[in-house]
Coordinates of C-alpha atoms in Angstrom, one line a residue:
Chain A
M1 CA 5.9 1.2 5.6
T2 CA 6.3 1.1 1.9
N3 CA 4.5 3.1 -0.7
R4 CA 3.3 -0.1 -2.3
P5 CA -0.5 0.1 -2.4
P6 CA -2.4 -2.3 -0.1
E7 CA -3.1 -5.6 -1.8
T8 CA -6.7 -6.6 -2.0
G9 CA -6.8 -9.9 -3.8
P10 CA -7.8 -13.3 -2.3
F11 CA -5.2 -15.7 -1.0
F12 CA -3.8 -18.8 -2.5
A13 CA -5.6 -21.9 -1.4
R14 CA -4.0 -23.3 1.7
D15 CA -2.0 -26.5 0.9
R16 CA -3.3 -28.7 3.7
S17 CA -1.0 -31.6 2.8
I18 CA 1.9 -29.7 4.5
H19 CA -0.1 -28.8 7.6
P20 CA -0.9 -31.2 10.4
P21 CA -4.3 -32.9 10.1
A22 CA -6.7 -32.1 12.9
Y23 CA -6.7 -35.7 14.1
A24 CA -3.2 -36.9 14.9
P25 CA -3.7 -39.5 17.6
A26 CA 0.0 -39.8 18.7
Y27 CA -0.6 -36.3 20.0
K28 CA -3.3 -37.5 22.4
T29 CA -5.2 -34.2 23.1
S30 CA -6.0 -33.9 19.4
I31 CA -8.2 -37.0 19.6
L32 CA -11.1 -35.3 21.2
R33 CA -10.4 -31.8 19.8
S34 CA -10.4 -32.6 16.1
P35 CA -13.5 -32.1 13.9
Q36 CA -14.6 -35.3 12.2
R37 CA -16.6 -33.6 9.4
A38 CA -15.0 -32.1 6.3
L39 CA -14.2 -28.4 6.3
I40 CA -16.5 -26.4 4.1
S41 CA -14.4 -24.7 1.4
L42 CA -14.9 -21.0 0.9
E43 CA -12.9 -18.9 -1.6
G44 CA -11.8 -15.7 0.0
T45 CA -14.5 -13.1 0.7
K46 CA -14.1 -9.7 2.1
S47 CA -14.4 -11.2 5.5
E48 CA -11.2 -13.2 5.1
I49 CA -9.0 -11.1 2.7
T50 CA -9.2 -8.2 5.1
G51 CA -7.6 -8.3 8.5
P52 CA -6.4 -6.1 11.4
V53 CA -3.1 -4.3 11.2
F54 CA -1.1 -3.0 14.2
G55 CA 1.0 0.2 14.3
H56 CA 4.6 0.3 15.4
N57 CA 3.5 2.9 18.0
M58 CA 1.8 0.2 20.1
L59 CA 5.3 -1.3 20.9
N60 CA 7.3 -0.5 24.0
P61 CA 11.1 -0.4 23.6
L62 CA 11.7 -3.7 25.3
D63 CA 8.9 -5.6 23.7
N64 CA 11.4 -7.6 21.6
D65 CA 14.0 -8.0 24.3
L66 CA 13.0 -11.0 26.6
I67 CA 16.4 -10.7 28.3
L68 CA 15.4 -7.4 29.8
N69 CA 11.6 -7.0 29.6
Y70 CA 10.8 -8.9 32.8
A71 CA 14.2 -8.6 34.6
R72 CA 14.5 -6.8 37.9
P73 CA 16.6 -3.6 37.7
G74 CA 20.3 -4.5 37.2
E75 CA 19.6 -8.3 36.8
M76 CA 19.2 -10.7 33.9
P77 CA 17.8 -14.2 33.4
I78 CA 20.1 -17.2 33.4
G79 CA 20.8 -19.1 30.2
P80 CA 22.4 -18.9 26.8
R81 CA 21.7 -15.5 25.2
I82 CA 20.5 -15.6 21.6
L83 CA 19.2 -13.3 18.9
V84 CA 16.4 -14.7 16.8
H85 CA 15.9 -13.0 13.5
G86 CA 14.4 -13.5 10.1
R87 CA 11.8 -12.4 7.6
V88 CA 8.1 -12.8 7.3
L89 CA 7.5 -13.6 3.6
D90 CA 4.5 -14.6 1.6
E91 CA 4.4 -17.6 -0.8
R92 CA 5.5 -15.3 -3.7
G93 CA 8.7 -14.5 -1.7
R94 CA 7.6 -10.9 -0.9
G95 CA 8.4 -9.5 2.5
V96 CA 5.3 -8.9 4.6
D97 CA 5.6 -5.4 6.1
G98 CA 3.8 -4.4 9.3
A99 CA 3.2 -8.0 10.4
L100 CA 2.6 -8.4 14.1
V101 CA 4.8 -11.3 15.4
E102 CA 4.1 -12.5 19.0
F103 CA 6.3 -15.1 20.6
W104 CA 6.4 -17.0 23.9
Q105 CA 8.6 -19.7 25.4
A106 CA 9.9 -21.5 28.5
N107 CA 13.0 -20.4 30.4
A108 CA 16.4 -22.0 30.1
G109 CA 15.3 -24.9 32.3
G110 CA 12.2 -25.7 30.3
R111 CA 9.8 -24.0 32.9
Y112 CA 7.0 -21.8 31.7
R113 CA 5.7 -18.9 33.8
H114 CA 2.0 -20.0 33.8
K115 CA -0.4 -20.7 36.6
K116 CA -1.1 -24.2 35.4
E117 CA 2.5 -25.2 34.8
T118 CA 3.8 -27.6 37.5
Y119 CA 7.2 -28.9 36.2
L120 CA 9.7 -29.0 39.0
A121 CA 12.4 -27.0 37.1
A122 CA 12.7 -23.5 38.7
V123 CA 11.0 -20.4 37.6
D124 CA 13.5 -17.7 36.7
P125 CA 12.6 -14.5 38.6
N126 CA 14.0 -12.4 35.8
F127 CA 12.4 -14.1 32.9
G128 CA 8.8 -13.7 31.7
G129 CA 9.0 -15.5 28.4
V130 CA 6.8 -13.2 26.2
G131 CA 7.6 -10.6 23.5
R132 CA 6.3 -9.1 20.3
T133 CA 7.5 -7.0 17.4
I134 CA 6.3 -5.7 14.0
T135 CA 8.1 -6.4 10.8
D136 CA 9.8 -3.5 9.0
A137 CA 9.2 -2.5 5.3
D138 CA 11.0 -5.5 4.0
G139 CA 9.4 -8.0 6.4
N140 CA 12.4 -8.3 8.8
Y141 CA 11.9 -9.0 12.5
W142 CA 14.3 -9.8 15.4
F143 CA 14.3 -10.3 19.1
K144 CA 16.7 -11.1 21.9
T145 CA 16.0 -13.9 24.3
I146 CA 17.3 -16.9 26.3
L147 CA 17.6 -20.3 24.6
P148 CA 14.7 -22.3 26.0
G149 CA 15.1 -25.7 27.5
A150 CA 13.4 -29.0 26.6
Y151 CA 10.6 -30.0 29.0
P152 CA 8.5 -33.2 29.7
W153 CA 4.8 -33.3 29.1
P154 CA 2.1 -35.8 29.9
N155 CA 1.5 -37.4 26.6
G156 CA 3.5 -40.6 26.2
V157 CA 5.2 -42.0 29.4
N158 CA 8.5 -40.3 28.6
D159 CA 7.7 -37.6 26.1
W160 CA 9.8 -34.4 26.0
R161 CA 9.3 -31.3 23.8
P162 CA 12.3 -30.2 21.9
A163 CA 13.5 -26.7 22.7
H164 CA 11.1 -24.4 20.9
I165 CA 9.6 -20.9 20.7
H166 CA 6.0 -20.4 19.9
F167 CA 5.1 -17.8 17.2
S168 CA 1.8 -16.1 16.4
I169 CA 1.7 -14.1 13.2
F170 CA -0.8 -11.6 11.7
G171 CA -0.3 -10.9 8.0
H172 CA -2.5 -8.5 6.0
G173 CA -5.6 -10.7 5.9
F174 CA -7.3 -12.8 8.6
A175 CA -6.9 -15.8 6.3
Q176 CA -3.1 -15.5 6.8
R177 CA -3.5 -16.0 10.6
L178 CA -1.0 -18.5 11.8
I179 CA 0.4 -20.0 15.0
T180 CA 3.5 -22.2 14.7
Q181 CA 6.6 -23.3 16.6
M182 CA 10.3 -22.7 15.9
Y183 CA 12.9 -25.4 16.7
F184 CA 16.6 -25.2 16.8
E185 CA 19.2 -26.7 14.4
G186 CA 20.7 -29.9 15.5
D187 CA 18.3 -30.7 18.4
P188 CA 17.9 -34.5 18.4
M189 CA 14.5 -34.2 20.3
I190 CA 12.8 -32.7 17.2
W191 CA 12.5 -36.1 15.5
Q192 CA 11.1 -37.7 18.7
C193 CA 8.3 -35.3 19.3
P194 CA 4.6 -36.3 18.7
I195 CA 3.7 -32.6 18.1
V196 CA 6.4 -32.1 15.5
K197 CA 5.4 -35.4 13.9
T198 CA 1.8 -34.2 13.5
I199 CA 3.3 -32.5 10.4
P200 CA 3.1 -35.1 7.6
D201 CA 5.8 -33.6 5.4
K202 CA 9.5 -33.8 6.4
A203 CA 10.5 -30.8 4.4
A204 CA 7.7 -28.8 6.1
I205 CA 9.2 -29.8 9.5
E206 CA 12.7 -28.8 8.3
R207 CA 11.3 -25.3 7.5
L208 CA 10.4 -24.9 11.1
V209 CA 14.0 -25.5 12.2
A210 CA 16.0 -22.3 12.7
A211 CA 19.6 -22.3 11.5
L212 CA 22.5 -21.2 13.6
D213 CA 23.6 -17.9 12.0
M214 CA 27.0 -17.0 13.2
N215 CA 27.1 -14.0 10.8
A216 CA 24.3 -12.4 12.8
A217 CA 25.9 -13.3 16.2
L218 CA 27.1 -10.5 18.4
P219 CA 30.7 -11.4 19.4
M220 CA 31.2 -11.8 23.2
D221 CA 27.5 -11.3 23.7
M222 CA 25.1 -13.7 22.0
R223 CA 24.7 -16.2 19.2
A224 CA 22.0 -15.9 16.6
Y225 CA 19.4 -18.1 14.9
K226 CA 17.6 -17.3 11.6
F227 CA 14.0 -18.2 11.2
D228 CA 11.9 -17.2 8.2
I229 CA 8.2 -17.5 8.3
V230 CA 6.1 -17.9 5.2
L231 CA 2.4 -16.8 5.1
R232 CA -0.1 -17.5 2.3
G233 CA 0.5 -15.6 -0.9
R234 CA -2.0 -13.3 -2.4
R235 CA -3.6 -13.9 -5.8
S236 CA -2.4 -11.7 -8.7
T237 CA -3.4 -8.1 -8.8
L238 CA -2.8 -8.4 -12.5
F239 CA -6.5 -9.0 -13.0
E240 CA -7.5 -6.0 -11.0
N241 CA -6.1 -3.5 -13.5
R242 CA -2.7 -3.1 -11.8
M243 CA 0.3 -4.6 -13.6
E244 CA 2.6 -5.3 -10.7
G245 CA 1.9 -9.0 -11.4
N246 CA 2.8 -11.8 -9.1
Chain B
M1 CA 10.8 -28.9 -19.8
V2 CA 8.2 -27.5 -17.5
Q3 CA 9.1 -24.0 -16.2
P4 CA 9.7 -23.8 -12.4
L5 CA 7.2 -21.7 -10.4
H6 CA 9.4 -20.7 -7.5
Y7 CA 6.6 -20.3 -5.0
L8 CA 7.5 -20.7 -1.4
K9 CA 5.5 -23.0 0.8
E10 CA 3.5 -21.7 3.8
S11 CA 5.1 -22.4 7.2
A12 CA 3.3 -25.4 8.7
S13 CA 1.0 -24.8 11.6
Q14 CA 1.6 -26.1 15.1
T15 CA -0.7 -26.2 18.1
A16 CA -0.8 -23.1 20.2
G17 CA -0.3 -25.4 23.2
P18 CA -1.6 -25.0 26.8
Y19 CA 0.4 -21.9 27.5
V20 CA -0.8 -19.8 24.6
H21 CA -1.8 -17.1 27.1
I22 CA 1.8 -16.4 28.0
G23 CA 2.3 -15.0 24.5
C24 CA -1.2 -13.7 23.6
T25 CA -2.8 -12.6 26.9
P26 CA 0.1 -12.5 29.5
N27 CA -1.8 -10.2 31.9
F28 CA -4.5 -12.8 32.1
V29 CA -2.1 -15.4 33.6
G30 CA -0.4 -12.9 35.9
I31 CA 2.6 -11.9 33.8
E32 CA 2.2 -8.2 34.4
G33 CA 4.5 -5.2 33.6
I34 CA 5.5 -6.3 30.1
F35 CA 2.5 -5.1 28.1
S36 CA 0.2 -2.5 29.7
E37 CA -2.9 -4.5 28.6
D38 CA -3.6 -7.7 26.7
L39 CA -3.9 -7.2 23.0
G40 CA -7.5 -7.5 21.8
S41 CA -9.0 -7.3 25.3
G42 CA -11.9 -5.0 26.3
A43 CA -14.7 -3.7 24.1
L44 CA -14.1 -3.6 20.3
Y45 CA -15.7 -0.1 20.2
N46 CA -15.3 3.2 22.0
A47 CA -18.1 5.6 23.1
N48 CA -18.3 7.2 19.6
A49 CA -18.7 4.0 17.6
K50 CA -21.9 3.6 15.5
G51 CA -24.1 0.6 15.9
E52 CA -25.9 -1.6 18.3
R53 CA -23.8 -2.8 21.2
I54 CA -23.9 -6.6 21.8
S55 CA -22.2 -9.2 24.0
I56 CA -21.2 -12.6 22.7
R57 CA -20.6 -15.4 25.2
G58 CA -19.8 -19.0 24.4
T59 CA -17.8 -22.1 25.3
V60 CA -15.7 -24.4 23.2
Y61 CA -16.5 -28.1 23.8
D62 CA -14.5 -31.2 22.9
G63 CA -15.8 -34.4 21.6
G64 CA -16.5 -35.7 25.1
G65 CA -18.7 -32.7 25.9
N66 CA -16.1 -31.1 28.1
P67 CA -15.5 -27.4 28.0
L68 CA -12.0 -26.3 26.8
K69 CA -10.5 -24.2 29.6
D70 CA -7.3 -23.3 27.7
A71 CA -8.7 -22.1 24.3
L72 CA -8.0 -18.7 22.8
I73 CA -10.6 -17.2 20.6
E74 CA -10.3 -14.3 18.1
I75 CA -13.0 -12.6 16.2
W76 CA -12.9 -10.4 13.1
Q77 CA -15.9 -8.5 11.8
S78 CA -17.2 -5.5 9.9
D79 CA -18.5 -2.3 11.4
A80 CA -22.2 -1.5 11.6
Q81 CA -22.1 -0.3 7.9
G82 CA -20.5 -3.5 6.7
L83 CA -17.0 -2.1 6.3
Y84 CA -13.8 -3.7 7.6
N85 CA -11.2 -1.7 9.5
S86 CA -8.4 -2.9 7.3
P87 CA -6.1 -1.5 4.6
S88 CA -7.5 -4.2 2.3
E89 CA -10.9 -2.7 2.5
T90 CA -11.6 -1.1 -0.9
R91 CA -15.2 0.1 -0.5
G92 CA -14.6 3.0 1.9
A93 CA -13.4 4.0 5.3
A94 CA -14.6 1.9 8.3
D95 CA -15.8 3.5 11.5
P96 CA -12.5 4.7 13.2
N97 CA -14.1 4.1 16.6
F98 CA -14.5 0.4 16.0
R99 CA -11.4 -1.9 15.6
G100 CA -13.1 -5.0 14.3
W101 CA -10.8 -7.5 15.9
G102 CA -10.9 -9.0 19.4
R103 CA -9.2 -11.7 21.4
S104 CA -10.6 -13.6 24.4
P105 CA -9.2 -16.5 26.4
G106 CA -11.6 -19.0 27.8
N107 CA -12.2 -18.6 31.5
M108 CA -9.8 -20.9 33.3
E109 CA -12.6 -22.4 35.5
T110 CA -15.6 -22.4 33.1
G111 CA -14.1 -22.1 29.7
E112 CA -16.5 -19.2 28.8
F113 CA -15.2 -16.5 26.4
I114 CA -16.8 -13.0 26.2
F115 CA -16.7 -10.3 23.5
E116 CA -18.2 -6.8 23.8
T117 CA -18.8 -5.6 20.3
I118 CA -21.3 -4.2 17.9
K119 CA -23.6 -5.9 15.5
P120 CA -22.0 -6.0 12.0
G121 CA -23.6 -4.8 8.8
K122 CA -24.1 -6.9 5.7
V123 CA -21.0 -7.4 3.5
P124 CA -21.1 -8.2 -0.2
F125 CA -20.1 -11.7 -1.5
N126 CA -17.7 -11.9 -4.5
N127 CA -20.6 -12.2 -7.0
G128 CA -22.4 -9.1 -5.6
E129 CA -24.9 -11.1 -3.5
W130 CA -25.1 -10.1 0.1
M131 CA -23.8 -12.1 3.0
A132 CA -25.9 -11.9 6.1
P133 CA -24.4 -10.2 9.1
H134 CA -21.7 -12.5 10.5
I135 CA -18.6 -12.6 12.7
T136 CA -15.6 -14.6 11.8
F137 CA -14.2 -16.8 14.6
W138 CA -10.7 -18.3 14.9
V139 CA -10.1 -20.9 17.6
V140 CA -6.7 -22.3 18.8
A141 CA -5.8 -24.4 21.8
R142 CA -3.8 -27.3 23.0
G143 CA -4.8 -30.3 20.8
I144 CA -5.8 -28.1 17.9
N145 CA -3.1 -28.5 15.3
I146 CA -4.2 -25.8 13.0
G147 CA -6.5 -22.9 13.9
L148 CA -10.2 -23.5 13.2
Q149 CA -12.3 -21.0 11.3
T150 CA -16.0 -20.6 11.7
R151 CA -18.7 -17.9 11.5
M152 CA -21.4 -16.7 13.9
Y153 CA -24.7 -15.6 12.3
F154 CA -27.6 -13.9 14.0
P155 CA -31.0 -15.6 14.8
E156 CA -33.1 -12.6 14.1
E157 CA -31.7 -12.3 10.5
A158 CA -33.6 -15.3 9.2
D159 CA -34.4 -13.7 5.9
A160 CA -30.8 -12.7 5.2
N161 CA -29.5 -16.0 6.5
A162 CA -31.8 -17.8 4.1
V163 CA -30.1 -16.2 1.1
D164 CA -26.5 -16.1 2.4
P165 CA -24.2 -17.6 -0.2
V166 CA -21.8 -19.0 2.4
L167 CA -24.5 -20.8 4.4
A168 CA -25.8 -22.1 1.1
R169 CA -22.5 -24.1 0.8
V170 CA -23.4 -26.2 3.7
E171 CA -25.0 -29.3 2.1
H172 CA -26.4 -30.8 5.3
K173 CA -29.0 -28.2 6.3
P174 CA -29.4 -29.4 9.9
R175 CA -25.8 -28.4 10.5
L176 CA -26.6 -24.7 9.8
A177 CA -28.0 -24.4 13.3
T178 CA -24.4 -24.7 14.6
L179 CA -23.5 -21.4 13.0
I180 CA -26.4 -19.3 14.4
A181 CA -26.1 -17.8 17.8
K182 CA -28.9 -17.9 20.4
K183 CA -30.3 -14.6 21.7
E184 CA -30.5 -14.3 25.4
E185 CA -31.8 -11.5 27.6
G186 CA -30.5 -8.0 26.9
N187 CA -28.2 -8.0 23.9
I188 CA -26.4 -11.1 24.8
Y189 CA -25.8 -13.8 22.1
R190 CA -24.6 -17.3 23.0
F191 CA -22.4 -19.0 20.5
D192 CA -21.1 -22.3 21.7
I193 CA -18.5 -24.1 19.5
H194 CA -18.5 -28.0 19.4
L195 CA -15.2 -29.3 18.0
Q196 CA -16.5 -32.9 17.5
G197 CA -19.5 -35.1 17.6
D198 CA -23.3 -34.9 16.9
A199 CA -23.4 -31.1 17.4
E200 CA -20.1 -30.5 15.6
T201 CA -19.8 -26.9 14.5
V202 CA -19.3 -26.2 10.8
F203 CA -15.7 -25.2 10.2
F204 CA -14.4 -23.6 7.0
D205 CA -11.3 -23.8 4.8
I206 CA -11.1 -20.1 3.9

């Protein structure tokens, strides 16, 4: 943790033009699950600018190692080994320290370990597909995993999700709460996907595509992808008698 | 020339998908041995917490009136004195025996979510008026592209609700009923959430 005092200002208004609308009919499930009335706007109150924080002491040593956290002793899951790393930042470019990052994914064949999943690709007995970590003082996070596979889903007749990892992030205020998905550089399935295309802004999609990062790769062990996550910025503390500014 | 601002853009939201439980409540779907317990599960209080113990039960419904069986619901609320257990709380220290945050998956057969918590106190609005006791809800699921924020208020707080500055923002007054829980026997409150249609819950852009 840093010695920076906790920030207490409200958050920047969310720019909803870069987020998916609730109703995006090419993603069929959104049709009945989207509110039809306008959202009621509410500038941040105490109830939204505060939020839970989680201590590093809640983590187990293998929580950010999906290669080992479900494997039987002496075994490992099958698939390309990768390191995923990046920073959690806010819209002002500041690292968000102490942010809980949770992630989940399918295995190398595109099969999720979930009771309701029926895809015929095999479950990997050594892969659970879940992990979590907490960012350091500069907002950095990393985890080791297996490159997930694409998988089919019952939307269009022949729709397949690109390879992706789901992310859930807690910042410092409940208004920063975010769930998103990370995609992989060069995957041609990204631009076919109805869920990706719920996002109306091409640049916003590209910011969800992790870059291959050979500088962070571990030679003879695993390649690396870099994925930065941006949460909402906090309004200036300048007006609250502290001069750190924006 | 206009000076550049250099702000970053927030990462775009994506749906949590049908398998959100793998990441957020793995023990709930049988992935055991990675986390000792699911984060946010169990009562939000311990035996020493101050305040009135309550249960909240509810179901999230789609526009066809069908319960969502794959939703994930989180709540965030103040303690019995109206203080948040957060570093951003500037008015004093919240009850250390109350964590203020909880997470519940909908039951896979019925869709019902359950929270064991305490009744929150009043919290001041930005202009010094008082908000009535309320609990902030956040709902994600397959088919929901960006998490939906709403609030639950209490039916026995009619006087406080009547002057609540947030409820006052809702122009169509019949819709206010969607934000007020129903009291059942014991200390159980029912708070159903309707995503779409005639009974559509009020959602906020916070």
